[in-house]
Short mmCIF file of C-alpha atoms and ligand atoms in Angstrom, two decimals:
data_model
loop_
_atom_site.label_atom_id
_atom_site.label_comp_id
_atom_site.label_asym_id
_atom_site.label_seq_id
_atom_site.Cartn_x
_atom_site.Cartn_y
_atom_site.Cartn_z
CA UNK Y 212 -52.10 -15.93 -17.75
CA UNK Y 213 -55.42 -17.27 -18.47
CA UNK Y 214 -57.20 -19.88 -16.91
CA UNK Y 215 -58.10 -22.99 -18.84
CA UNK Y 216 -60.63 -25.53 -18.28
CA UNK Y 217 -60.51 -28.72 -20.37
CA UNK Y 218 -63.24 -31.28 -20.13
CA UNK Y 219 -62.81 -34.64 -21.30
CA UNK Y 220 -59.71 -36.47 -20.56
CA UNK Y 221 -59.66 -39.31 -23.29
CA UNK Y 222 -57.38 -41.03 -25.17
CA UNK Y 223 -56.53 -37.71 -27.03
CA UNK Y 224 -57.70 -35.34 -24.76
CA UNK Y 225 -55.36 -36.58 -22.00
CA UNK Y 226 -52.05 -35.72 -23.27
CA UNK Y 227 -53.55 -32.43 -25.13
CA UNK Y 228 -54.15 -31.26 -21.78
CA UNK Y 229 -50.82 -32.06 -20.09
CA UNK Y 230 -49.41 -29.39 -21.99
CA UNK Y 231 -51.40 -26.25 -20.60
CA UNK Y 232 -49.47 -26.34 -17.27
CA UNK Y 233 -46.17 -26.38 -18.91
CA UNK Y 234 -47.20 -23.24 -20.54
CA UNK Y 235 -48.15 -21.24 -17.86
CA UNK Y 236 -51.66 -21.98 -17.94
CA UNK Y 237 -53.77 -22.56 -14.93
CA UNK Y 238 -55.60 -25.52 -15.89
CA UNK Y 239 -58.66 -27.10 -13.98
CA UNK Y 240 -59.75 -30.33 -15.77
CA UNK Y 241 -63.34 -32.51 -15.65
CA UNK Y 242 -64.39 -35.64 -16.97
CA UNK Y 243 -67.25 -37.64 -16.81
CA UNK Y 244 -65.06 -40.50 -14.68
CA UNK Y 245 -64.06 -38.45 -11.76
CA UNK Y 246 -61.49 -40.86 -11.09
CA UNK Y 247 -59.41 -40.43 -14.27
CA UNK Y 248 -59.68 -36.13 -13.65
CA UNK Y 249 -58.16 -37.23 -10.73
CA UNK Y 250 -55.77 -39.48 -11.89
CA UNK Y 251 -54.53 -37.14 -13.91
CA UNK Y 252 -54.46 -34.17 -11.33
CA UNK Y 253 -52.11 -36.14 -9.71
CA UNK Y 254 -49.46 -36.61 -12.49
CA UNK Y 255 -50.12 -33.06 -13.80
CA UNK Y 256 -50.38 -29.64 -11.65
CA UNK Y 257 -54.35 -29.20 -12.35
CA UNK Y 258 -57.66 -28.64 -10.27
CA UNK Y 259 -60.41 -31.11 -10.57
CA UNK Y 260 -64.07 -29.62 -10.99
CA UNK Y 261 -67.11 -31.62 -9.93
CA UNK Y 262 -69.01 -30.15 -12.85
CA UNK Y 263 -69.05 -28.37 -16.01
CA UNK Y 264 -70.53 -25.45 -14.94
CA UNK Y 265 -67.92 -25.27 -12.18
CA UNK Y 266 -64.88 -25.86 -14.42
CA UNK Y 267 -66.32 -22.84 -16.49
CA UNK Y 268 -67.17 -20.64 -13.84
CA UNK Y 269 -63.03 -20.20 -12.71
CA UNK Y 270 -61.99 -20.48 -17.15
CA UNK Y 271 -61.62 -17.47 -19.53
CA UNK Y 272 -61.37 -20.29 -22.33
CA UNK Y 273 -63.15 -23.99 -21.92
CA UNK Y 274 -61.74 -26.80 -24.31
CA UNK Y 275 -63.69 -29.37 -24.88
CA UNK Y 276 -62.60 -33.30 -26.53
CA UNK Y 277 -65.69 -35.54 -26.21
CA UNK Y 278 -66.47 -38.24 -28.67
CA UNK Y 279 -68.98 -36.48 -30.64
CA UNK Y 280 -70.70 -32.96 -30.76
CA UNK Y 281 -73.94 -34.45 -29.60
CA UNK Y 282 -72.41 -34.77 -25.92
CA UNK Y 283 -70.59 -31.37 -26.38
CA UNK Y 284 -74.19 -29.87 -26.98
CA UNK Y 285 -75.60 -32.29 -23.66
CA UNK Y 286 -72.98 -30.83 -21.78
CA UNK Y 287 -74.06 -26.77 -21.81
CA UNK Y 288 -77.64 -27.62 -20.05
CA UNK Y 289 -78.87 -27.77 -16.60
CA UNK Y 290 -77.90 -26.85 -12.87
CA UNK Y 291 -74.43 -28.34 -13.31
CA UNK Y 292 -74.11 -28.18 -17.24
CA UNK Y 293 -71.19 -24.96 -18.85
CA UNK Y 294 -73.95 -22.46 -20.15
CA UNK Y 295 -74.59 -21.94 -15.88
CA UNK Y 296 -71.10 -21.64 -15.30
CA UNK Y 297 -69.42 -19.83 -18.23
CA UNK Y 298 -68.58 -15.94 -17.40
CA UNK Y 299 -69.23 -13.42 -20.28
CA UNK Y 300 -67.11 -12.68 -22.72
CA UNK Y 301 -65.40 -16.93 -22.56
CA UNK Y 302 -64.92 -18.83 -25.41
CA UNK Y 303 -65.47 -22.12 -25.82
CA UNK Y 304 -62.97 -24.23 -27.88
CA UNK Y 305 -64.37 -27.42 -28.99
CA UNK Y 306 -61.81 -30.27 -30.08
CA UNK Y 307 -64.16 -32.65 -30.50
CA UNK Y 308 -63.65 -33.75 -33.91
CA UNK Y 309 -67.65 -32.63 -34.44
CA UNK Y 310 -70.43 -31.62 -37.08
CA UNK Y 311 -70.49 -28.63 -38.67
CA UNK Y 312 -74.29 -28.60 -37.83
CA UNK Y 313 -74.33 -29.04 -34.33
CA UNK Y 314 -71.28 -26.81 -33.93
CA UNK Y 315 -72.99 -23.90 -35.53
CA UNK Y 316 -76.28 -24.36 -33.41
CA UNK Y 317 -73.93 -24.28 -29.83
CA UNK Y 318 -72.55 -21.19 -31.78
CA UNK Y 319 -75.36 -19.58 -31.76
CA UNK Y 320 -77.20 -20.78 -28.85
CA UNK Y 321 -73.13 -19.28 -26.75
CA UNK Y 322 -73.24 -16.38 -28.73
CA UNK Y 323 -76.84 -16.00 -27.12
CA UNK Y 324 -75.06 -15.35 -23.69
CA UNK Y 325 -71.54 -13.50 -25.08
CA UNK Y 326 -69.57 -16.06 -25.13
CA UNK Y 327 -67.94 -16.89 -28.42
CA UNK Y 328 -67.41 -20.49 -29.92
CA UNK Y 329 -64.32 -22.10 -31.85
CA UNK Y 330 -64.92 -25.63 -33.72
CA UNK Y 331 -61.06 -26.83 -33.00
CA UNK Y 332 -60.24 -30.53 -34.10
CA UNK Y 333 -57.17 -31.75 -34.63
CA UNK Y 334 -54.99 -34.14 -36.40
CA UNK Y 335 -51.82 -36.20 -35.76
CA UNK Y 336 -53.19 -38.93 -33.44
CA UNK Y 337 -51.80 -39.47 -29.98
CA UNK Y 338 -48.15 -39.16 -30.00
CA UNK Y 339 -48.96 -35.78 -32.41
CA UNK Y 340 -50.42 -35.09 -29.08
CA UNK Y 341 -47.72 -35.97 -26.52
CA UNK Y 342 -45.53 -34.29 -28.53
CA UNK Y 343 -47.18 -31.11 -29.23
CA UNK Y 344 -47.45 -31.14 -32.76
CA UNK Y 345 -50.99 -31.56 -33.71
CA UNK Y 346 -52.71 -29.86 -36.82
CA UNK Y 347 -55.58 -27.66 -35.57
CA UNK Y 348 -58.42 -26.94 -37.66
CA UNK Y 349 -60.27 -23.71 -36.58
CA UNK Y 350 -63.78 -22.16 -37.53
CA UNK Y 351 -65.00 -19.50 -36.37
CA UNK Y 352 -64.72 -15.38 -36.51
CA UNK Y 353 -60.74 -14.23 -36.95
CA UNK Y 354 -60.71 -12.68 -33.72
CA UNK Y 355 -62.11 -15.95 -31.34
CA UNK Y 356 -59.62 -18.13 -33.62
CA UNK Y 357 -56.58 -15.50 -32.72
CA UNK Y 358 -57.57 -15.63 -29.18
CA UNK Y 359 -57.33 -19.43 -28.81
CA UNK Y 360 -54.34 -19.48 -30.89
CA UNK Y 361 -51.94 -19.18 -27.99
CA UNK Y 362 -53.83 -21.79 -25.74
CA UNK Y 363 -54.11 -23.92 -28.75
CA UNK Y 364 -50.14 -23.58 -29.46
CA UNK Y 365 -49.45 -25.33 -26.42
CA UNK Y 366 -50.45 -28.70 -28.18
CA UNK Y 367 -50.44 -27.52 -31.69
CA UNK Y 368 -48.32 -26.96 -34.43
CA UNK Y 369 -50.01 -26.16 -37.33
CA UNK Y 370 -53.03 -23.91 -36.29
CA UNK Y 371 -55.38 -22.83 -39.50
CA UNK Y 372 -58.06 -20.93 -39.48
CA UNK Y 373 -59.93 -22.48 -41.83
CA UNK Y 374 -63.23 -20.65 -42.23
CA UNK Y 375 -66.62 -19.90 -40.35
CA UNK Y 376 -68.05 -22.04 -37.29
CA UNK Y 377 -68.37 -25.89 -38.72
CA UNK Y 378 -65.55 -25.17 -41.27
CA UNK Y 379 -62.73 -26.66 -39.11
CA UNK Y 380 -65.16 -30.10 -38.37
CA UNK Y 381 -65.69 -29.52 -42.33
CA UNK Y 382 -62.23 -30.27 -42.85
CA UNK Y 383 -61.07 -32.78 -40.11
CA UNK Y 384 -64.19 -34.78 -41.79
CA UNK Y 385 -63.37 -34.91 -45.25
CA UNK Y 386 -59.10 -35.52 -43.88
CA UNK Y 387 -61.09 -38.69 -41.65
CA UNK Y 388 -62.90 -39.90 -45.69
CA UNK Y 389 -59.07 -40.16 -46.59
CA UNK Y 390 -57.73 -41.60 -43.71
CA UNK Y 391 -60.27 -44.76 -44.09
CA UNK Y 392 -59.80 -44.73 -47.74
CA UNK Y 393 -56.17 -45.09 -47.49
CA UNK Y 394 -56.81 -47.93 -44.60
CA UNK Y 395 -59.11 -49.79 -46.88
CA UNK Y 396 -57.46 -49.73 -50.10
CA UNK Y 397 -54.06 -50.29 -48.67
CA UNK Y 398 -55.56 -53.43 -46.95
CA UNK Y 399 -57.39 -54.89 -49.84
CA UNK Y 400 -54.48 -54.19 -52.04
CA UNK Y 401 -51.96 -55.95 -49.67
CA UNK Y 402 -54.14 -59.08 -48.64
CA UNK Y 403 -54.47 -59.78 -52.31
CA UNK Y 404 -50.83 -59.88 -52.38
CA UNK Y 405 -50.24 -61.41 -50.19
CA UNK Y 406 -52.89 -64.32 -51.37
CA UNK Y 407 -51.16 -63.96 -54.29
CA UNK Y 408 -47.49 -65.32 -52.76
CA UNK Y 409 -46.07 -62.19 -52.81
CA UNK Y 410 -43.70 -60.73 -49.50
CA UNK Y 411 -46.00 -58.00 -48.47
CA UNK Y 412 -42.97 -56.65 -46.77
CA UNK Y 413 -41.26 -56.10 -49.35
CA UNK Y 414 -44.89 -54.98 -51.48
CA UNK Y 415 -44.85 -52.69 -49.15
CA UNK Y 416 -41.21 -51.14 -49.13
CA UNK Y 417 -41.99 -50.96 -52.98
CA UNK Y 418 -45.15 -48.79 -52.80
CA UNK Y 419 -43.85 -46.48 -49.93
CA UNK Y 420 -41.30 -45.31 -52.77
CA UNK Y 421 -44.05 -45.10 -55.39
CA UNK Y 422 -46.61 -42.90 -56.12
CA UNK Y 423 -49.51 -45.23 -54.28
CA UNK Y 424 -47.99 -44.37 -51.09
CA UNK Y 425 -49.48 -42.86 -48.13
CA UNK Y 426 -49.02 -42.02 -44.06
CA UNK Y 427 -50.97 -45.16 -43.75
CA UNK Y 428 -48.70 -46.95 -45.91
CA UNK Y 429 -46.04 -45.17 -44.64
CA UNK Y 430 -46.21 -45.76 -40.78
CA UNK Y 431 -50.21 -47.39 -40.05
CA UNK Y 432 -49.40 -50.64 -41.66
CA UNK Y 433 -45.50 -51.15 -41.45
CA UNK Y 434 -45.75 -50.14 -37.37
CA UNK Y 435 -49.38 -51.62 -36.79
CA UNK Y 436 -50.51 -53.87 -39.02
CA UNK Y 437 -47.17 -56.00 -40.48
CA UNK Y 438 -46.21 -55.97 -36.49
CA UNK Y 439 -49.56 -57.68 -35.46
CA UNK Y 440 -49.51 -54.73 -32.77
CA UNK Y 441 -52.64 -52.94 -33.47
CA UNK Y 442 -52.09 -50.67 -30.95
CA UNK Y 443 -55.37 -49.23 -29.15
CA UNK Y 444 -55.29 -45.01 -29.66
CA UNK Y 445 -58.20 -44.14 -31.36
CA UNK Y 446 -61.50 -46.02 -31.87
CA UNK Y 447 -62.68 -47.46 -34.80
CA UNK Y 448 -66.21 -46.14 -33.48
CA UNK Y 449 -64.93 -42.53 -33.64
CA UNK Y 450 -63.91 -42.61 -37.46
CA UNK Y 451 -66.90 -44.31 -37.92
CA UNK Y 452 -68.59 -41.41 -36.84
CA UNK Y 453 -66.42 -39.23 -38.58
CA UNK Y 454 -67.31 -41.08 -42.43
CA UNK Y 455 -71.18 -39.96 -41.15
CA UNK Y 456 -69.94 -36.83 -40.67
CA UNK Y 457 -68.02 -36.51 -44.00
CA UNK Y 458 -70.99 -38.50 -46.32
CA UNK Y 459 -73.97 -36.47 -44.46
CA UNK Y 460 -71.98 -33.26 -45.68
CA UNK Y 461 -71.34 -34.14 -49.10
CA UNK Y 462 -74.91 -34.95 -49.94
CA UNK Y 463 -76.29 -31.83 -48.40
CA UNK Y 464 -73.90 -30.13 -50.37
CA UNK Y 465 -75.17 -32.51 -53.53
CA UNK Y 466 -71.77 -33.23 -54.35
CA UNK Y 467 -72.01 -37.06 -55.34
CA UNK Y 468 -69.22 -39.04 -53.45
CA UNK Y 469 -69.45 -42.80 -53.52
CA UNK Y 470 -66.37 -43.73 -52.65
CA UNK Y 471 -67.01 -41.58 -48.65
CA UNK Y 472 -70.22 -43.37 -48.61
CA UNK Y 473 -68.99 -47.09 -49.28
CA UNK Y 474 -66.15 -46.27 -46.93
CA UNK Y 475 -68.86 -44.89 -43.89
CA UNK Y 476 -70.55 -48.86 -44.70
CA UNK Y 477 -67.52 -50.93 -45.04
CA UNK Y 478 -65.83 -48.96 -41.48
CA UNK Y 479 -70.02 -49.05 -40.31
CA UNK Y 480 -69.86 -52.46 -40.62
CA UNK Y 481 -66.57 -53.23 -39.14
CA UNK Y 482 -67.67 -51.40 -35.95
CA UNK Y 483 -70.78 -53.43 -35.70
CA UNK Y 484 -68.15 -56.75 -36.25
CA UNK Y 485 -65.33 -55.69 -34.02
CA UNK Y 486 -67.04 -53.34 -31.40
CA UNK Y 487 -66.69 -49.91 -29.42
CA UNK Y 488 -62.93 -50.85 -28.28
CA UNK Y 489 -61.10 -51.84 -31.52
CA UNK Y 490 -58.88 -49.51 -32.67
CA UNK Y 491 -59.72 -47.99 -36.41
CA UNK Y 492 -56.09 -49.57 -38.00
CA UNK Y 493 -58.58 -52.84 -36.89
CA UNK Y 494 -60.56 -52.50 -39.90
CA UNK Y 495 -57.82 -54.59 -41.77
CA UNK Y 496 -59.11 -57.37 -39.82
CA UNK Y 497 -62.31 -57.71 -41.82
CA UNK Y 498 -60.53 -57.56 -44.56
CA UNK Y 499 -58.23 -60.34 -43.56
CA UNK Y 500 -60.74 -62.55 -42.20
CA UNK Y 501 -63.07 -62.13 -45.56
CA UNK Y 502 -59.73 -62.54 -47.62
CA UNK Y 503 -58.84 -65.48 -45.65
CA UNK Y 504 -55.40 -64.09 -45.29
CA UNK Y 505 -53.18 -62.25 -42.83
CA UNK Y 506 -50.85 -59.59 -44.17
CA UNK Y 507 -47.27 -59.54 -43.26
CA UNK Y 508 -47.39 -63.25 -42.45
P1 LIG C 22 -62.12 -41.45 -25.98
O1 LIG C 22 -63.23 -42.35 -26.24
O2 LIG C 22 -60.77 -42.00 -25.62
O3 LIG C 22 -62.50 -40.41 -24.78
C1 LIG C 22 -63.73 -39.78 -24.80
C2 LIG C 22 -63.82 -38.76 -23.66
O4 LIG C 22 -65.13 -38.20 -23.67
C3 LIG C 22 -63.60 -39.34 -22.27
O5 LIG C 22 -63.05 -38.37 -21.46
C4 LIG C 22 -65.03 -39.67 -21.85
O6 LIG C 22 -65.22 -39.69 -20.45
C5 LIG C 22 -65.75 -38.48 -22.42
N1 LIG C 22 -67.17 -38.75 -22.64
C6 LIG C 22 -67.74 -39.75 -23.35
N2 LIG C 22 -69.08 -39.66 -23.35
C7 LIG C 22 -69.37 -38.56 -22.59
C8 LIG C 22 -70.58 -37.93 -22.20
N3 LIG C 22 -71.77 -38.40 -22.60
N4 LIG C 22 -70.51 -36.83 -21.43
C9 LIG C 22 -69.32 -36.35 -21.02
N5 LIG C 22 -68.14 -36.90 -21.35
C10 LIG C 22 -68.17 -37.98 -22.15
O7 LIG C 22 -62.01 -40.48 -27.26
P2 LIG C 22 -60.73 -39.73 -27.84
O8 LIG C 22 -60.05 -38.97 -26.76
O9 LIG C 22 -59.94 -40.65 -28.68
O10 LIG C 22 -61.45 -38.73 -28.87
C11 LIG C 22 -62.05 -37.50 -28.47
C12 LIG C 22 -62.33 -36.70 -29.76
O11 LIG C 22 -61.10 -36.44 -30.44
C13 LIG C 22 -63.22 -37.47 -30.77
O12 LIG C 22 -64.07 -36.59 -31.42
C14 LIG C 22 -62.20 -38.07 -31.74
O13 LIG C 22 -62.78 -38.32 -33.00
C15 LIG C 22 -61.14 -36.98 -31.77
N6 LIG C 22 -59.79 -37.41 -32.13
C16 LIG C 22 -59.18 -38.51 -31.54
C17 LIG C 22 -57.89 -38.88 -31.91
C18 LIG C 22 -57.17 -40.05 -31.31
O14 LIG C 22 -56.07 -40.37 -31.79
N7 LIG C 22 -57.69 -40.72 -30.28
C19 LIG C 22 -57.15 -38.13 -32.95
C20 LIG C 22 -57.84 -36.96 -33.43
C21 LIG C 22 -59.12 -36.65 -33.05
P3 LIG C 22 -65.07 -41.04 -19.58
O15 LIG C 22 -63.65 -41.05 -19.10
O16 LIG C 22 -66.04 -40.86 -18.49
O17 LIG C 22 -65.39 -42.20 -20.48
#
């Protein structure tokens, strides 16, 4: 069996990797907090690198989940950094929910050395994660994409090939524009009911058998947002980051989207109100507090 590194051991990236042992994989882990590789060598039978470089020197395949793929890129360089550790002939599997730009430049710049490069990100949140079932959205060549595919099935479910390098970050992008759309609209639309007198409860049980419903209408609001739980499992700053993504790519295509821009300010903004911790579902809040209204009260 092949030996898999995975660096970066965050809210997603934890319970991706807890599934590699179970599946036969040796897995040797790194993250930037030594403490939570080791932490989580502890629960789960893994080796803890000090660096990169030394996590890729032992791997056949590297996977990578770091916020953005600016620190993906940071992390191939210097004494310690993966392009000094990987062997020839690795691939590098980047789950990083990342840009199609900077994924195609660490393409190239692996490709350099022989090792090959899959943009992997993937949907279906955290439990999607601890369950197994996540969508994976793959660029690259056929071949690197087929390799991964059985390292990638230990946390996966749906696993497309989507296109070349970027195209899987092309996707996860434009599914991210959605995801805030349907968090913004749903929340305007039930804080005016609910200014309005109406139950949102029951607003809600309406529209989730109607054609304006959604998976955010569906489970986001009735489990997070009508429960005042607003659970903390994937940052607001992320899909943030991800509307950049998704507006920066539409206008170099020249395809005019207003609705992805407006939603990159509006969730821009409500990072800047809420901060680096709030959880995206959050959002809702700034459209509470401007509505002067809480929904599901
Ligand atoms: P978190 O913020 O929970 O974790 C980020 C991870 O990256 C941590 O391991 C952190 O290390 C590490 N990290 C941060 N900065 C650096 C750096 N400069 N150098 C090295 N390591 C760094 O993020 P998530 O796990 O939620 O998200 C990871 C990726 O997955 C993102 O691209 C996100 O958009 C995507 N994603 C997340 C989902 C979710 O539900 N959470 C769902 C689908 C995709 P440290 O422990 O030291 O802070």
């Amino acid at each position: 069996m092949p030996t898999i590194a995975f660096l970066g051991l965050g809210a997603i990236g934890a319970p991706m990797a807890r599934h590699l042992p179970a599946h036969g994989f040796d897995l040797i882990v790194w993250n930037r907090t030594r403490e939570r590789a080791e932490q989580f060598a502890k629960a789960v039978r893994a080796r803890v690198a000090a660096t990169p470089a030394e996590a890729a020197r032992e791997s056949d395949v590297v996977i990578t989940c770091l916020p953005t793929s600016r620190e993906v890129e940071a992390l191939l360089d210097g004494d310690d950094g993966l392009l000094a550790g990987f062997r020839r002939g690795a691939i590098l599997v980047d789950c990083t929910s990342g840009d199609p730009v900077t994924s195609r430049h660490i393409a190239t710049r692996l490709g350099e050395r022989g090792v090959a490069f899959v943009d992997a990100p993937v949907s279906g949140g955290k439990r999607g994660a601890e369950e197994g079932t996540l969508t994976v959205m793959c660029g690259g060549d056929i071949a690197s994409v087929e390799r991964a595919r059985p390292v990638l099935s230990a946390f996966g479910k749906n696993i497309v090939h989507c296109g070349d390098v970027g195209a899987g970050d092309m996707v996860k992008a434009v599914n991210q524009a959605l995801l805030a759309i349907h968090i913004w609209a749903t929340g305007e639309g039930l804080a005016t009911l609910a200014k309005a007198g109406v139950d949102t409860r029951v607003a809600l049980e309406v529209i989730n058998t109607s054609s304006g419903r959604s998976n955010t209408s569906m489970n986001l609001f009735p489990e997070r947002v009508l429960s005042r739980a607003f659970p903390r499992t994937f940052r607001l700053a992320l899909l943030d980051k991800d509307l950049r993504i998704a507006a920066d790519m539409a206008r170099e295509v020249g395809v005019p989207a207003p609705l992805t821009q407006l939603a990159s300010e509006l969730f821009g903004e409500a990072r800047a109100e809420l901060g680096e911790e709030a959880d995206h579902v959050e959002a809702v809040r700034v459209i509470e507090r401007t509505a002067g209204v809480e929904i599901g009260t």
